[in-house]
Short mmCIF file of C-alpha atoms and ligand atoms in Angstrom, two decimals:
data_model
loop_
_atom_site.label_atom_id
_atom_site.label_comp_id
_atom_site.label_asym_id
_atom_site.label_seq_id
_atom_site.Cartn_x
_atom_site.Cartn_y
_atom_site.Cartn_z
CA UNK R 165 16.14 48.23 6.62
CA UNK R 166 18.25 50.91 5.07
CA UNK R 167 20.32 53.31 7.09
CA UNK R 168 21.41 56.70 6.03
CA UNK R 169 25.16 57.11 6.43
CA UNK R 170 25.14 59.11 9.70
CA UNK R 171 22.75 56.55 11.27
CA UNK R 172 25.02 53.68 10.22
CA UNK R 173 28.03 55.43 11.69
CA UNK R 174 26.10 56.11 14.89
CA UNK R 175 25.03 52.47 15.22
CA UNK R 176 28.53 51.22 14.44
CA UNK R 177 29.86 53.63 17.01
CA UNK R 178 27.46 52.32 19.65
CA UNK R 179 28.34 48.75 18.78
CA UNK R 180 31.99 49.62 19.20
CA UNK R 181 31.21 51.14 22.60
CA UNK R 182 29.40 47.99 23.65
CA UNK R 183 32.26 45.85 22.41
CA UNK R 184 34.67 48.07 24.32
CA UNK R 185 32.60 47.77 27.50
CA UNK R 186 32.42 44.01 27.03
CA UNK R 187 36.18 43.77 26.62
CA UNK R 188 36.67 45.98 29.69
CA UNK R 189 34.41 43.67 31.69
CA UNK R 190 36.34 40.60 30.52
CA UNK R 191 39.61 42.33 31.40
CA UNK R 192 38.18 43.19 34.83
CA UNK R 193 37.05 39.62 35.39
CA UNK R 194 40.44 38.14 34.48
CA UNK R 195 42.26 40.83 36.49
CA UNK R 196 40.23 40.17 39.64
CA UNK R 197 40.22 36.40 39.09
CA UNK R 198 36.48 36.13 39.69
CA UNK R 199 35.08 34.68 36.51
CA UNK R 200 32.62 32.65 38.52
CA UNK R 201 30.84 32.97 41.81
CA UNK R 202 32.50 30.27 43.86
CA UNK R 203 31.58 29.55 47.48
CA UNK R 204 33.94 27.77 49.88
CA UNK R 205 32.34 25.57 52.53
CA UNK R 206 34.02 24.32 55.72
CA UNK R 207 32.28 21.32 57.17
CA UNK R 208 32.42 19.98 60.73
CA UNK R 209 30.53 17.45 62.84
CA UNK R 210 29.69 18.92 66.24
CA UNK R 211 27.18 21.47 64.89
CA UNK R 212 25.07 19.07 62.82
CA UNK R 213 21.38 18.55 63.77
CA UNK R 214 20.99 15.29 65.68
CA UNK R 215 24.64 15.14 66.82
CA UNK R 216 25.01 15.77 70.56
CA UNK R 217 27.31 13.06 71.94
CA UNK R 218 31.05 12.70 71.39
CA UNK R 219 30.70 9.12 70.04
CA UNK R 220 28.48 10.44 67.25
CA UNK R 221 31.35 12.54 65.84
CA UNK R 222 33.43 9.54 64.74
CA UNK R 223 34.10 10.41 61.08
CA UNK R 224 33.23 6.86 60.02
CA UNK R 225 29.89 6.83 61.85
CA UNK R 226 27.25 6.12 59.18
CA UNK R 227 24.58 8.31 60.78
CA UNK R 228 26.94 11.30 61.08
CA UNK R 229 27.84 10.88 57.41
CA UNK R 230 24.19 10.89 56.38
CA UNK R 231 23.18 13.79 58.61
CA UNK R 232 26.15 15.98 57.64
CA UNK R 233 25.90 15.19 53.93
CA UNK R 234 22.20 16.08 54.00
CA UNK R 235 22.94 19.49 55.49
CA UNK R 236 25.81 20.17 53.09
CA UNK R 237 23.68 19.27 50.08
CA UNK R 238 20.85 21.49 51.31
CA UNK R 239 23.29 24.42 51.59
CA UNK R 240 24.70 23.66 48.12
CA UNK R 241 21.16 23.65 46.69
CA UNK R 242 20.44 26.99 48.33
CA UNK R 243 23.65 28.56 47.07
CA UNK R 244 23.04 27.36 43.52
CA UNK R 245 19.44 28.63 43.64
CA UNK R 246 20.80 31.97 44.89
CA UNK R 247 23.17 32.34 41.95
CA UNK R 248 26.42 30.54 42.88
CA UNK R 249 28.32 28.96 39.97
CA UNK R 250 30.39 26.64 42.10
CA UNK R 251 30.52 25.31 45.66
CA UNK R 252 33.76 23.79 46.95
CA UNK R 253 33.06 21.61 49.99
CA UNK R 254 36.02 20.95 52.29
CA UNK R 255 35.76 17.82 54.40
CA UNK R 256 37.31 19.54 57.40
CA UNK R 257 36.27 17.27 60.29
CA UNK R 258 38.85 14.93 61.84
CA UNK R 259 41.24 13.97 59.06
CA UNK R 260 38.94 14.54 56.08
CA UNK R 261 37.34 11.11 56.13
CA UNK R 262 33.62 11.79 56.54
CA UNK R 263 32.39 12.81 53.08
CA UNK R 264 32.16 10.92 49.82
CA UNK R 265 31.99 11.95 46.17
CA UNK R 266 29.24 9.34 45.82
CA UNK R 267 26.81 11.19 48.02
CA UNK R 268 27.87 14.84 47.82
CA UNK R 269 25.58 17.10 45.74
CA UNK R 270 26.26 16.28 42.06
CA UNK R 271 27.10 19.89 41.29
CA UNK R 272 29.42 20.43 44.29
CA UNK R 273 33.16 19.83 44.34
CA UNK R 274 34.69 17.89 47.21
CA UNK R 275 37.99 18.96 48.75
CA UNK R 276 39.67 16.10 50.65
CA UNK R 277 42.83 16.48 52.75
CA UNK R 278 44.70 19.00 54.82
CA UNK R 279 45.13 22.60 53.73
CA UNK R 280 47.97 25.07 54.16
CA UNK R 281 47.84 28.36 56.05
CA UNK R 282 45.77 30.19 53.41
CA UNK R 283 43.06 27.51 53.29
CA UNK R 284 42.91 28.23 49.48
CA UNK R 285 41.41 31.67 50.21
CA UNK R 286 43.71 33.19 47.55
CA UNK R 287 41.26 31.68 45.05
CA UNK R 288 38.98 34.63 45.78
CA UNK R 289 35.71 32.99 46.72
CA UNK R 290 32.65 35.22 46.86
CA UNK R 291 31.72 33.80 50.23
CA UNK R 292 32.77 31.44 53.02
CA UNK R 293 30.25 29.10 54.68
CA UNK R 294 30.45 26.99 57.83
CA UNK R 295 28.24 23.89 57.95
CA UNK R 296 27.95 21.78 61.12
CA UNK R 297 29.97 24.32 63.11
CA UNK R 298 30.44 24.34 66.90
CA UNK R 299 31.35 27.29 69.15
CA UNK R 300 34.71 28.21 70.63
CA UNK R 301 36.22 26.51 73.70
CA UNK R 302 34.64 27.19 77.05
CA UNK R 303 31.24 28.47 75.94
CA UNK R 304 28.54 27.46 78.41
CA UNK R 305 26.01 25.14 76.75
CA UNK R 306 27.98 25.21 73.51
CA UNK R 307 27.55 21.66 72.20
CA UNK R 308 31.01 20.03 72.23
CA UNK R 309 32.50 23.55 72.14
CA UNK R 310 36.26 23.64 71.42
CA UNK R 311 38.88 25.63 69.55
CA UNK R 312 40.51 23.35 66.93
CA UNK R 313 41.45 20.66 69.45
CA UNK R 314 39.44 19.75 72.54
CA UNK R 315 42.26 17.52 73.80
CA UNK R 316 45.14 19.89 73.10
CA UNK R 317 43.91 23.47 73.40
CA UNK R 318 42.27 24.93 76.48
CA UNK R 319 41.88 28.43 75.04
CA UNK R 320 42.92 30.38 72.01
CA UNK R 321 43.01 34.19 71.94
CA UNK R 322 43.34 36.74 69.18
CA UNK R 323 44.35 40.22 70.38
CA UNK R 324 43.49 39.01 73.88
CA UNK R 325 39.95 37.93 73.05
CA UNK R 326 38.95 34.25 73.20
CA UNK R 327 38.46 32.88 69.68
CA UNK R 328 37.96 29.56 67.94
CA UNK R 329 37.58 28.29 64.41
CA UNK R 330 34.86 30.79 63.50
CA UNK R 331 36.71 34.07 64.21
CA UNK R 332 40.16 32.93 63.04
CA UNK R 333 38.87 31.52 59.75
CA UNK R 334 36.59 34.52 59.23
CA UNK R 335 39.67 36.75 59.68
CA UNK R 336 41.69 34.61 57.27
CA UNK R 337 38.93 34.88 54.64
CA UNK R 338 38.63 38.60 55.44
CA UNK R 339 42.32 39.04 54.67
CA UNK R 340 41.39 38.02 51.12
CA UNK R 341 38.22 40.18 51.17
CA UNK R 342 35.95 37.14 51.34
CA UNK R 343 33.04 37.50 53.78
CA UNK R 344 31.47 34.72 55.83
CA UNK R 345 27.98 34.49 54.38
CA UNK R 346 26.47 31.48 56.17
CA UNK R 347 26.88 29.42 59.32
CA UNK R 348 24.88 26.36 60.29
CA UNK R 349 25.38 24.85 63.73
CA UNK R 350 24.12 25.14 67.29
CA UNK R 351 22.76 28.38 68.73
CA UNK R 352 26.07 29.20 70.44
CA UNK R 353 27.99 28.98 67.14
CA UNK R 354 25.39 31.10 65.36
CA UNK R 355 25.65 33.80 68.07
CA UNK R 356 29.43 33.71 67.83
CA UNK R 357 29.40 34.48 64.12
CA UNK R 358 26.75 37.20 64.38
CA UNK R 359 28.93 39.02 66.94
CA UNK R 360 31.61 39.58 64.31
CA UNK R 361 29.59 39.39 61.06
CA UNK R 362 26.13 40.74 61.95
CA UNK R 363 24.82 40.57 58.37
CA UNK R 364 25.69 36.92 57.77
CA UNK R 365 22.90 34.35 57.50
CA UNK R 366 22.74 31.65 60.17
CA UNK R 367 20.75 28.46 60.60
CA UNK R 368 20.71 27.38 64.26
CA UNK R 369 19.64 23.74 64.06
CA UNK R 370 19.85 22.86 67.77
CA UNK R 371 19.87 24.38 71.22
CA UNK R 372 22.51 23.35 73.74
CA UNK R 373 21.45 22.58 77.29
CA UNK R 374 24.91 21.36 78.20
CA UNK R 375 28.06 20.19 76.51
CA UNK R 376 26.51 16.85 75.51
CA UNK R 377 22.80 17.65 75.85
CA UNK R 378 20.79 19.31 73.15
CA UNK R 379 17.34 19.86 71.71
CA UNK R 380 17.73 19.31 67.99
CA UNK R 381 15.61 19.94 64.93
CA UNK R 382 14.79 16.91 62.80
CA UNK R 383 17.08 16.33 59.82
CA UNK R 384 14.41 17.30 57.24
CA UNK R 385 13.53 20.51 59.13
CA UNK R 386 17.21 21.43 59.50
CA UNK R 387 17.83 20.87 55.79
CA UNK R 388 14.86 23.01 54.82
CA UNK R 389 16.06 25.86 57.04
CA UNK R 390 19.63 25.58 55.74
CA UNK R 391 18.53 25.59 52.09
CA UNK R 392 16.48 28.73 52.64
CA UNK R 393 19.26 30.57 54.54
CA UNK R 394 21.91 29.60 52.00
CA UNK R 395 19.83 31.01 49.16
CA UNK R 396 19.27 34.21 51.13
CA UNK R 397 22.98 34.45 51.94
CA UNK R 398 23.89 34.17 48.27
CA UNK R 399 21.52 36.97 47.42
CA UNK R 400 23.26 39.16 50.03
CA UNK R 401 26.68 38.88 48.36
CA UNK R 402 28.20 42.34 48.17
CA UNK R 403 26.25 43.51 51.21
CA UNK R 404 28.02 41.37 53.81
CA UNK R 405 31.32 42.88 54.93
CA UNK R 406 34.47 40.73 55.18
CA UNK R 407 35.74 40.39 58.75
CA UNK R 408 39.01 42.30 58.83
CA UNK R 409 41.43 42.69 61.74
CA UNK R 410 43.47 45.86 61.38
CA UNK R 411 46.91 46.58 62.81
CA UNK R 412 49.31 44.30 64.69
CA UNK R 413 47.83 41.00 65.84
CA UNK R 414 48.62 38.51 68.60
CA UNK R 415 47.47 34.91 68.51
CA UNK R 416 47.82 32.94 71.70
CA UNK R 417 47.44 29.25 72.54
CA UNK R 418 46.85 28.06 76.06
CA UNK R 419 47.36 24.29 76.06
CA UNK R 420 45.48 21.71 78.10
CA UNK R 421 47.10 19.71 80.87
CA UNK R 422 47.29 16.79 78.42
CA UNK R 423 49.44 18.94 76.16
CA UNK R 424 52.44 21.21 76.64
CA UNK R 425 54.37 24.05 75.01
CA UNK R 426 56.29 23.14 71.85
CA UNK R 427 59.86 22.11 72.81
CA UNK R 428 61.28 24.96 70.68
CA UNK R 429 58.81 27.55 72.06
CA UNK R 430 61.59 29.98 73.09
CA UNK R 431 63.20 29.91 69.64
CA UNK R 432 60.10 30.48 67.54
CA UNK R 433 59.89 33.60 65.37
CA UNK R 434 57.68 36.29 66.85
CA UNK R 435 56.75 34.04 69.77
CA UNK R 436 56.73 34.79 73.47
CA UNK R 437 56.31 32.21 76.20
CA UNK R 438 53.62 33.70 78.45
CA UNK R 439 53.63 30.93 81.03
CA UNK R 440 54.26 27.18 81.23
CA UNK R 441 51.13 26.43 79.22
CA UNK R 442 50.78 29.50 76.99
CA UNK R 443 52.56 30.80 73.90
CA UNK R 444 51.81 34.09 72.16
CA UNK R 445 52.67 34.85 68.53
CA UNK R 446 52.95 38.43 67.33
CA UNK R 447 52.69 39.80 63.80
CA UNK R 448 52.65 43.22 62.17
CA UNK R 449 49.28 42.19 60.74
CA UNK R 450 46.86 39.26 60.90
CA UNK R 451 48.61 37.22 58.21
CA UNK R 452 52.06 37.43 59.77
CA UNK R 453 50.72 36.40 63.19
CA UNK R 454 48.61 33.64 61.61
CA UNK R 455 51.51 32.14 59.64
CA UNK R 456 53.77 32.22 62.73
CA UNK R 457 51.06 30.58 64.86
CA UNK R 458 50.57 27.74 62.39
CA UNK R 459 54.05 26.24 62.80
CA UNK R 460 53.64 22.71 64.11
ZN1 ZN G 174 35.81 22.07 64.57
#
């Protein structure tokens, strides 16, 4: 084909515009640090289908490992089908000793070990997912409900409201503009997330009748539900709002009778001893309060 000179110039001009747009997009991607759609997954034991007794949550229990891995892999499959490029799975239950690279989804990445205060959220994931999650301490019929430590912490409060792993980690992710997109667990945990992130996807795989009594879905049915919800969650990226706590924040720990205040409670930065079992950390914003509250 032969172009007259003005046509050629026009086409070259358009090509240059496209090139320019392409370069702008690349610059945007590197500036925002989001070259790929990466999902971060927090795994736990108490919210897995088929797990209702405390003895089943032993991280070395072979059945727990199989049941949890099956749910994780179903979620990974759903995320990948929904357009995720990467899923980072954190083995977050009891000392990071439940999952194995041998059985995790071949396309997932396994994160083993303890994490610092940011939980790697500065990596700018497109979404946060909870798999096998339980509800916060004290919830009636919440299966093995607790807030971080059932032996050590009676209650935890953020700005005076009882919270557990779901709300505090959602707020941490929200600080980095990452929304919680999926939660799998018992009905109580699903309700807890929907209260703060109403647009998130949830897969409630069992109903609690009491702390150690539940009616659970079968493993295959739970996996099918989780896969479907994970795919749907991925397709809702951009429509689910990050959970953000504005203004000054207080984070409070009320310890159990088996535990006690830290010895240096009175000397801690931004901390106030509320009573013999309770300490309250204050910050000008969520992150300051969170960092102060994480001192061990
Ligand atoms: Zn937990």
